[in-house]
Short mmCIF file of C-alpha atoms and ligand atoms in Angstrom, two decimals:
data_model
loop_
_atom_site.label_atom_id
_atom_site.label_comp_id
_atom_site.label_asym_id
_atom_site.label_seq_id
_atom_site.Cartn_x
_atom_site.Cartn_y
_atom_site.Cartn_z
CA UNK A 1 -8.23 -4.68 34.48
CA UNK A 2 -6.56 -1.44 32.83
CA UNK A 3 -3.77 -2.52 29.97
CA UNK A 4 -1.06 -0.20 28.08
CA UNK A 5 -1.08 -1.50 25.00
CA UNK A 6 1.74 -0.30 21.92
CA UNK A 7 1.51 -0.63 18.32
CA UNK A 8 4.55 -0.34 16.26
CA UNK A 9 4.15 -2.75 13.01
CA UNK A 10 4.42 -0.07 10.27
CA UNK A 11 4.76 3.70 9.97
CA UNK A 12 2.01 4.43 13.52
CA UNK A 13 3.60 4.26 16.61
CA UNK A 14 1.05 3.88 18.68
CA UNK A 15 0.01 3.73 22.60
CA UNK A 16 -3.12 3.54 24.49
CA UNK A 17 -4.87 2.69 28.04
CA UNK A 18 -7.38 0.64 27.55
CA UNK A 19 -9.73 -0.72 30.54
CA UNK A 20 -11.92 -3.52 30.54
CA UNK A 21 -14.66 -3.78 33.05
CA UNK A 22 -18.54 -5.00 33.47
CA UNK A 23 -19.90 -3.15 30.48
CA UNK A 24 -17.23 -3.84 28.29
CA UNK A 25 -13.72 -2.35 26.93
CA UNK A 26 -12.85 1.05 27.30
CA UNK A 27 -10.36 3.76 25.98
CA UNK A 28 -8.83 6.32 28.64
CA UNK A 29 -6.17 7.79 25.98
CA UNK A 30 -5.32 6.38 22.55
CA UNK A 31 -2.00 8.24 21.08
CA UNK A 32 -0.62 7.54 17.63
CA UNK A 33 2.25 9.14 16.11
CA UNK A 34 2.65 8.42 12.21
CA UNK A 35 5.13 8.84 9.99
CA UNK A 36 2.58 8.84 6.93
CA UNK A 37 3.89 12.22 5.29
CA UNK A 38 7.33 11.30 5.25
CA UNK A 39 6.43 8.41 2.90
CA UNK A 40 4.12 10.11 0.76
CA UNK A 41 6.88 11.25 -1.89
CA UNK A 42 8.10 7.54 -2.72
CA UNK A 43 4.66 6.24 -2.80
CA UNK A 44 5.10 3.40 0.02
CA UNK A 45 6.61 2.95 3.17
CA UNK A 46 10.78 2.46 2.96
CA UNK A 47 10.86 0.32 6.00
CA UNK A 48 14.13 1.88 7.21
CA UNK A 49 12.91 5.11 7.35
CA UNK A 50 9.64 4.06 8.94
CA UNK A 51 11.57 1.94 11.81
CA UNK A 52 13.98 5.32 12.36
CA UNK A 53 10.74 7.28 12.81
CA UNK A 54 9.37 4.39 15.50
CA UNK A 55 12.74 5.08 17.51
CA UNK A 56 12.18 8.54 17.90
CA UNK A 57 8.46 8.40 18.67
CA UNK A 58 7.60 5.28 20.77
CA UNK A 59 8.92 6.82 24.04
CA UNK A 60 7.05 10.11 24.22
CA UNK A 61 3.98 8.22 22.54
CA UNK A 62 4.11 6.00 25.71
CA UNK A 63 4.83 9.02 27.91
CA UNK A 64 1.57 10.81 26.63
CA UNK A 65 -0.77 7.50 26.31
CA UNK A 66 -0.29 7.06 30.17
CA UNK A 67 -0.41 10.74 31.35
CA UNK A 68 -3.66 11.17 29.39
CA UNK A 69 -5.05 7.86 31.00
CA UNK A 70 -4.90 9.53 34.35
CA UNK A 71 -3.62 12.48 36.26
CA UNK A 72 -0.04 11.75 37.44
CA UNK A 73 3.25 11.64 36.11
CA UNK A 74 3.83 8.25 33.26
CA UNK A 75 5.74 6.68 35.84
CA UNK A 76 3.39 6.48 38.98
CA UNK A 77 0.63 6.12 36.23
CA UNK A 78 2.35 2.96 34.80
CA UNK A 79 3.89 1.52 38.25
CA UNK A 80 0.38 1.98 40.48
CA UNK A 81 -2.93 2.24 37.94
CA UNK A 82 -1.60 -0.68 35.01
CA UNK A 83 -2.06 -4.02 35.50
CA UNK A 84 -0.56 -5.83 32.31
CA UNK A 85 1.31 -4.91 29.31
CA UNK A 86 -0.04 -5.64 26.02
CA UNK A 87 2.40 -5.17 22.64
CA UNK A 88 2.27 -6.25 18.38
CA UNK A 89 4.34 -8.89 18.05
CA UNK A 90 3.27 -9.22 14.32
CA UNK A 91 2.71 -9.45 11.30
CA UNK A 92 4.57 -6.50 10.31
CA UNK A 93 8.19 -4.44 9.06
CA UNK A 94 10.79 -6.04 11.55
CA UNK A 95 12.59 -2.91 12.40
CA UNK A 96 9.42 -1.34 13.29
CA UNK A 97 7.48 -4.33 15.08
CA UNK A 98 11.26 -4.62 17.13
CA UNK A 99 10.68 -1.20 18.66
CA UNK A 100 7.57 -1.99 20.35
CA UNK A 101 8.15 -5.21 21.34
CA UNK A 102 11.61 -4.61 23.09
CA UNK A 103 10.00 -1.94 24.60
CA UNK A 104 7.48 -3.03 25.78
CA UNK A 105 9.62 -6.54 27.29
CA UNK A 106 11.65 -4.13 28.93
CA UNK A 107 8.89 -2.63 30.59
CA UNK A 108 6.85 -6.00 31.98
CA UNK A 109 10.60 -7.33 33.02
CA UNK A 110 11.63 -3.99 35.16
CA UNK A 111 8.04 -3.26 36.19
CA UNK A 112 6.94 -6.91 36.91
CA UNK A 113 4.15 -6.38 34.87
CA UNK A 114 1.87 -9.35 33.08
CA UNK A 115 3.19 -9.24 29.22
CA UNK A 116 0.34 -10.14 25.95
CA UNK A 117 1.49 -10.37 23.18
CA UNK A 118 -0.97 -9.77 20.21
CA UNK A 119 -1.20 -10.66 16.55
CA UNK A 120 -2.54 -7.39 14.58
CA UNK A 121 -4.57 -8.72 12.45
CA UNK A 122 -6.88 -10.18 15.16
CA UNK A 123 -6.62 -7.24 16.43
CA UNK A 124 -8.24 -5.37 13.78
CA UNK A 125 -11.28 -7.84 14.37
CA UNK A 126 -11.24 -7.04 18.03
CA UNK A 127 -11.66 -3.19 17.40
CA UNK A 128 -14.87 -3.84 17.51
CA UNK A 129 -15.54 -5.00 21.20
CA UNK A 130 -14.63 -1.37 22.19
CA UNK A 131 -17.82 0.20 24.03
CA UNK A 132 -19.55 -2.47 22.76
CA UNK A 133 -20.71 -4.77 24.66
CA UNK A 134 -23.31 -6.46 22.18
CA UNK A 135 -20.93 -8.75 20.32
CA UNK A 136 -21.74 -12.74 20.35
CA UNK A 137 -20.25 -15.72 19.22
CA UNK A 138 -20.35 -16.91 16.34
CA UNK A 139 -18.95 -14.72 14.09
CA UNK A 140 -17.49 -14.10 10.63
CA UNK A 141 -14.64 -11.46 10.43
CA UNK A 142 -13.11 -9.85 7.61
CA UNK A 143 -9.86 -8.01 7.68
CA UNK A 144 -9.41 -5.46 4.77
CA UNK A 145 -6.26 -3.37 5.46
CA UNK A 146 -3.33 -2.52 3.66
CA UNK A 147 -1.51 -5.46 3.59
CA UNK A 148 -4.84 -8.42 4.52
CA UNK A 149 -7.60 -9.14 2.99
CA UNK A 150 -8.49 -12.31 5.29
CA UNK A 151 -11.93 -14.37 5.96
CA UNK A 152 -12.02 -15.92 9.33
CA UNK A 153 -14.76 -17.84 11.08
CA UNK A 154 -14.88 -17.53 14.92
CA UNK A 155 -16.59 -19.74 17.54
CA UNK A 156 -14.98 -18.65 20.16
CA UNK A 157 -11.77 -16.33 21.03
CA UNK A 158 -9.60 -19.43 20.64
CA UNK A 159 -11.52 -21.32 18.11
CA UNK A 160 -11.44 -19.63 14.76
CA UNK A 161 -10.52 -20.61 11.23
CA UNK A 162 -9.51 -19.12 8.00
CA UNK A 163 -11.75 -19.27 5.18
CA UNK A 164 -10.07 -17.38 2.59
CA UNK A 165 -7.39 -14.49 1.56
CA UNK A 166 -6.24 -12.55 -1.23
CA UNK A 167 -4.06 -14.59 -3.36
CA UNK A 168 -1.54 -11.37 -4.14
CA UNK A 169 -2.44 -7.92 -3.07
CA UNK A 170 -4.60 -6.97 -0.45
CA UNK A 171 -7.81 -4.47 -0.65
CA UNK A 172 -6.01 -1.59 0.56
CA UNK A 173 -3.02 -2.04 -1.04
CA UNK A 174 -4.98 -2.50 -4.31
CA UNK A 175 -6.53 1.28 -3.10
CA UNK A 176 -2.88 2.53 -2.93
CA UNK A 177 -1.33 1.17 -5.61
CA UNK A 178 -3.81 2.12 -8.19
CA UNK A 179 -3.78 5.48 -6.72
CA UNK A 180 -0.19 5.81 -7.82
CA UNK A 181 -1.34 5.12 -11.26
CA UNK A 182 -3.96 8.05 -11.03
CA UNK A 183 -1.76 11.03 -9.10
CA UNK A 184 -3.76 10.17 -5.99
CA UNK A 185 -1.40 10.45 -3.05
CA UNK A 186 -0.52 7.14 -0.47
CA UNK A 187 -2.49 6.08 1.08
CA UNK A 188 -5.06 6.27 -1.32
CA UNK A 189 -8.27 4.76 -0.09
CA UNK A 190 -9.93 7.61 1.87
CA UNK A 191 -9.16 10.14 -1.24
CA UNK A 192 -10.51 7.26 -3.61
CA UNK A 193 -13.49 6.81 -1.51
CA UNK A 194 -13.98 10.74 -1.25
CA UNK A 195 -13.89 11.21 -5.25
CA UNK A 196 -16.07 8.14 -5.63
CA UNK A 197 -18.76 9.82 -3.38
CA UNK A 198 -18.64 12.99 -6.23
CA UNK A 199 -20.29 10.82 -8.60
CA UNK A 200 -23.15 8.46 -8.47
CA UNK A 201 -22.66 6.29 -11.77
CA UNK A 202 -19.79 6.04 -14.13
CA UNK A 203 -19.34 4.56 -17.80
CA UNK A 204 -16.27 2.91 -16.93
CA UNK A 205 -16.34 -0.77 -15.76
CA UNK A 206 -13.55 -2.50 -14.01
CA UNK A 207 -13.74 -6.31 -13.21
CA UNK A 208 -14.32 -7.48 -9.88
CA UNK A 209 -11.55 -10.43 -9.74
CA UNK A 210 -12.79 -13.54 -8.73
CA UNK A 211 -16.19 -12.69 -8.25
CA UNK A 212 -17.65 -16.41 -9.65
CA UNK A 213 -15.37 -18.46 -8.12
CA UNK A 214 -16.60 -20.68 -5.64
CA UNK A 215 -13.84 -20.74 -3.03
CA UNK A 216 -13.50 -17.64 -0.12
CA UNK A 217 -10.53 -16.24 -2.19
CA UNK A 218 -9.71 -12.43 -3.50
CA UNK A 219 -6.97 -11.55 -6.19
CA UNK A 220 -6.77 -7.60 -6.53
CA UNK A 221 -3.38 -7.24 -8.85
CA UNK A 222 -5.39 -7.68 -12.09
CA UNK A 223 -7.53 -4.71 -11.48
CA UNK A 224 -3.97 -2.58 -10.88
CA UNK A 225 -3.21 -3.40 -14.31
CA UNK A 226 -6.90 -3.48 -15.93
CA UNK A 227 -6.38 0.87 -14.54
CA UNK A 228 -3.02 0.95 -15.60
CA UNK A 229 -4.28 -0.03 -18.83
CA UNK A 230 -7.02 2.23 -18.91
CA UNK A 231 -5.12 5.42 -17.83
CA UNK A 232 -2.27 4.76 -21.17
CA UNK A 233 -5.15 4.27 -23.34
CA UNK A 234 -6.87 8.13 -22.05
CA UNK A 235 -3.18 9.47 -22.20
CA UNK A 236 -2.97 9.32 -25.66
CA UNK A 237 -5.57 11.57 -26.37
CA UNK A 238 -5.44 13.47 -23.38
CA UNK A 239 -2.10 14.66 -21.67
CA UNK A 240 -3.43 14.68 -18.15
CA UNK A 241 -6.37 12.79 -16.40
CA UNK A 242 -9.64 15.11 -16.59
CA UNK A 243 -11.31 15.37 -13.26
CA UNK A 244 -14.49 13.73 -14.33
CA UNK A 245 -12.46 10.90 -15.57
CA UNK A 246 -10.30 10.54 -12.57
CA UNK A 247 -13.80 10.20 -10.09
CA UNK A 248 -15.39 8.28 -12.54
CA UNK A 249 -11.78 5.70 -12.20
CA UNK A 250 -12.55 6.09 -8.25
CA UNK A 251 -15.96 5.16 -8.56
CA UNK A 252 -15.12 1.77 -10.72
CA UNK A 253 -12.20 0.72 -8.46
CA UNK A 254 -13.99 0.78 -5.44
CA UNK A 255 -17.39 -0.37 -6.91
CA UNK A 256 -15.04 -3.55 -8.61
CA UNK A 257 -13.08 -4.25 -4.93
CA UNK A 258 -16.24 -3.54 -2.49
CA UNK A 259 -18.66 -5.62 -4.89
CA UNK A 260 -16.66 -8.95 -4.53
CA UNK A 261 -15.32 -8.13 -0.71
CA UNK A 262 -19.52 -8.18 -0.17
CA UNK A 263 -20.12 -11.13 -2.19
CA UNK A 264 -17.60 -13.81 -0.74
CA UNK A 265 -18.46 -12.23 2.60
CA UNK A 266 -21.66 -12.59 2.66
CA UNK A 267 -21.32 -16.03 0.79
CA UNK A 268 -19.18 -16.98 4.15
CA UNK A 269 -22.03 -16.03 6.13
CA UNK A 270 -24.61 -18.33 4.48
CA UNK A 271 -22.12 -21.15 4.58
CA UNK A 272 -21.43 -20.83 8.53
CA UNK A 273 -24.90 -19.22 8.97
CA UNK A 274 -23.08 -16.60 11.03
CA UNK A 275 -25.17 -14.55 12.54
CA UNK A 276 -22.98 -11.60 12.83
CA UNK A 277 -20.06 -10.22 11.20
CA UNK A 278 -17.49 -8.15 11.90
CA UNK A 279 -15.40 -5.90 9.30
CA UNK A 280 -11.82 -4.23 10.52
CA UNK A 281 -8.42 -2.77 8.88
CA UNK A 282 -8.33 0.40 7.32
CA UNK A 283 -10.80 -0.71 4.60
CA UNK A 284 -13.50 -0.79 7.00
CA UNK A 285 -13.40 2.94 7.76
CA UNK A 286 -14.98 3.23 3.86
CA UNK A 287 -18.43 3.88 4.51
CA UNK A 288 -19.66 3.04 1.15
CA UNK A 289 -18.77 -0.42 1.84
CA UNK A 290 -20.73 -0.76 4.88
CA UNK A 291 -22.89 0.69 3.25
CA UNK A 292 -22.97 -2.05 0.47
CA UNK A 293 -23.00 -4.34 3.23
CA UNK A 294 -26.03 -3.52 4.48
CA UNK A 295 -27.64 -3.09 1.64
CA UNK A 296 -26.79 -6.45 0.12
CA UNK A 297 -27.94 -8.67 3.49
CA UNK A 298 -31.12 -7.16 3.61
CA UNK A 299 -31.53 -8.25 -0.48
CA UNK A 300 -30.24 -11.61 0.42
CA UNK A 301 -32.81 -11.76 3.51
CA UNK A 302 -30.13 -12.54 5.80
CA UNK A 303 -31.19 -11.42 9.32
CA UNK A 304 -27.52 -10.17 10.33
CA UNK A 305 -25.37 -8.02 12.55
CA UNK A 306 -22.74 -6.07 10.94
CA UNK A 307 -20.25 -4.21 12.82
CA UNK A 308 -17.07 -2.34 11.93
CA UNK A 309 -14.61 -0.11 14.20
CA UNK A 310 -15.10 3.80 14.59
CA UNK A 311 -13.27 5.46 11.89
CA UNK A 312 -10.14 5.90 14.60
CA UNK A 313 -9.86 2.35 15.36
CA UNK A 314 -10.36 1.10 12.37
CA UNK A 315 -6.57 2.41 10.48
CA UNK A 316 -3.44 1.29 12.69
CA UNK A 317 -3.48 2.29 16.61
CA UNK A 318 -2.92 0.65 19.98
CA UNK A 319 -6.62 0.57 21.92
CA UNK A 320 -7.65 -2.23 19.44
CA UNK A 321 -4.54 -4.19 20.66
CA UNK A 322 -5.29 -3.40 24.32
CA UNK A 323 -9.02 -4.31 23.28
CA UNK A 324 -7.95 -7.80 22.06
CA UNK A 325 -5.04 -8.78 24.57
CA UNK A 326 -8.30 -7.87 27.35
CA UNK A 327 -10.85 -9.72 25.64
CA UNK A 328 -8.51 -13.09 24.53
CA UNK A 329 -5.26 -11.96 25.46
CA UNK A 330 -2.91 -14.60 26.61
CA UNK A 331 -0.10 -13.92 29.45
CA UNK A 332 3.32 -14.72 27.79
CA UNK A 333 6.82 -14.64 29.56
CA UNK A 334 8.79 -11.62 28.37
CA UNK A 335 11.78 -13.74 27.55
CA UNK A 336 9.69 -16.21 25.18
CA UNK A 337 7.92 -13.20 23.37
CA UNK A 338 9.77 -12.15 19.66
CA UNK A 339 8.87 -10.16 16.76
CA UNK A 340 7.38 -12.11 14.04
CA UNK A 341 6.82 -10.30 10.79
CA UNK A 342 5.88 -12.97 9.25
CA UNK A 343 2.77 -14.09 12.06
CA UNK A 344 -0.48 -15.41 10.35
CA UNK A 345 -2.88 -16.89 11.80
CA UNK A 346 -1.60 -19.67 14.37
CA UNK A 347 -4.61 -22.08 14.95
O1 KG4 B 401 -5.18 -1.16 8.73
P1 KG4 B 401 -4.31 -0.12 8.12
O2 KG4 B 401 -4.21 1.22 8.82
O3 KG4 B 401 -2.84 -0.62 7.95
C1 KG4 B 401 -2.48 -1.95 7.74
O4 KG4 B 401 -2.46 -2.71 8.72
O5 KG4 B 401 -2.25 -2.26 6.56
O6 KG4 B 401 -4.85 0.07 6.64
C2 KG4 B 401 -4.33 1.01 5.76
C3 KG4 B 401 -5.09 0.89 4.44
C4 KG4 B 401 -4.47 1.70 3.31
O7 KG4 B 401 -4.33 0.85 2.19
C5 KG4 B 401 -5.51 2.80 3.03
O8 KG4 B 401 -5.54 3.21 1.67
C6 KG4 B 401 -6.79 2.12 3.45
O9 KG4 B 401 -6.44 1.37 4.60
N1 KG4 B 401 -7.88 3.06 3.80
C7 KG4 B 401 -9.06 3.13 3.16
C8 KG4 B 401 -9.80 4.16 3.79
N2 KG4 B 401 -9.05 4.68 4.80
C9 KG4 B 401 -7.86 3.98 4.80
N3 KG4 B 401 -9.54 2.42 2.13
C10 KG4 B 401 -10.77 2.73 1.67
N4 KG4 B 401 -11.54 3.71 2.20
C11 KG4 B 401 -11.10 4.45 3.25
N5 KG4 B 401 -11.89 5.40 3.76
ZN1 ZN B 402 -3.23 -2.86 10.32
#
């Protein structure tokens, strides 16, 4: 079965062809336009401005996803070689999720074309089944993006539960916001991660919130103002941030959010004895926290699988939405599917 899938929840616009046959899911073309540079001045996204952007690109994104699938013109490509029609119907900005959804209705109405709708988070998760074909159930997943931190456990596709989420800010969002507070521009994580890597210890300690509680919770605002603090108190001696100072902050903030994301994790993973886990959002493309990971379960003696999406699927984009509508994807009747910015998680 070969899918177009579209991703439009925040400031990517996104389309891909994905394909799904006996060894596995597959991506023919995977095309993301983003709008990340137009919000860098205010610091975070202005939803208006990022649902503008997803009116001007979703078309030609679409064009391009299906004309690099295949040789052929979009059309043909979409009326002969596509079987279904998978699209983000949340969580997300509602200007921006309504682009690709109407979209994408129009499309399975005029073309007769099976419509999925996904929930992005899960599809974060589902990254991972893309040319890989190794992935068994059960499972523990952990989102980590800019706007989720989330704990699931999964038995099967349709049989998963929640374990545990950030109580105020997500991981990413932590990343970002902290950022702001250092000159570090959004998003911050990848910068934060690449300063971190400069240095291998630093005198500065930042609390990892919520590290001793016993429940599968996170809490990451406290940390935004433990820096905030930190940074006044330097800025009275010193008028701007000293490099040295500003990797050593980098180093602390992603030692303090990594060191509890690994703990509850892993804590989740003796409590379900989980074999395997899976790690997705644009947290998971830090390699120092897979790192962690790794490093942590072999300490604990825990014989487990850890997998996390290629650096490309693990920030915003459209194959890991045509990856999950063809691995647990659920047919939907285009006039019953609506945005849903508000979508958790539904069982
Ligand atoms: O999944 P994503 O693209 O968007 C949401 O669905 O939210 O995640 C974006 C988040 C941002 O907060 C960004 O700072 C963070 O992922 N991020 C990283 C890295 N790359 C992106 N955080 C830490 N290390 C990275 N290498
Ligand atoms: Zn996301």
């Amino acid at each position: 079965m070969r899918i177009l899938a579209i991703e439009s929840s925040c400031d990517e616009t996104s389309a891909a062809v994905v394909e799904k046959n006996n060894d596995g899911v597959h991506v023919l073309s995977n095309i993301t336009a983003t709008s990340l540079l137009m919000h860098q001045p205010t610091g975070g996204i202005i939803p208006e401005n990022a649902a503008r952007e997803q009116v001007k690109w979703i078309l030609p994104v679409i064009e391009e996803a299906l004309t690099t699938s295949t040789q052929g013109n979009a059309l043909e490509v979409l009326k002969n070689t596509i079987d279904g029609i998978a699209v983000t119907y949340g969580p997300g900005l509602i200007g921006s999720l309504l682009m690709g959804v109407e979209s994408a209705r129009a499309l399975s109405f005029i073309l007769k074309k099976p419509l999925l709708p996904v929930n992005h988070l899960l599809a974060h998760l589902y990254a991972n089944f893309i040319d890989n074909n190794e992935i068994s159930f059960p499972f523990i997943g952990l989102i980590v993006s800019g706007g989720h931190t989330d704990l699931l456990y999964f038995k099967s596709h349709a049989d998963y539960t929640w374990l545990g989420g950030t109580r105020d800010d997500a991981a990413g969002e932590a990343l970002d916001k902290i950022g702001r507070i250092i000159g570090i521009k959004y998003p911050a994580g990848a910068e934060i991660e690449k300063r971190a890597h400069l240095i291998t210890d630093s005198s500065i300690k930042f609390t990892s919130p919520l590290l001793g509680s016993s429940d599968l919770d996170f809490s990451f605002s406290g940390l935004k103002s433990e820096v905030s603090r930190y940074v006044e108190h330097i800025k009275k001696t010193e008028n701007i941030l000293p490099e040295e100072t500003l990797n050593q902050i980098c180093f602390a903030v992603q030692y303090a959010i990594i060191k509890v994301l690994v703990r509850k994790t892993l804590s989740a993973v003796s409590i379900y004895t989980a074999p395997t886990l899976l790690l997705g959002g644009g947290v998971s493309a830090n390699q120092t926290l897979k790192k962690y990971f790794v490093q942590e379960s072999a300490k604990h003696k825990l014989d487990l699988k850890i997998y996390s999406p290629l650096p490309a699927y693990s920030t915003d984009n459209a194959a890991m939405i045509g990856a999950y509508a063809l691995m647990a994807g659920k047919e939907a009747d285009w006039k019953n599917v609506k945005a849903n910015p508000e979508l958790y998680f539904t069982t």
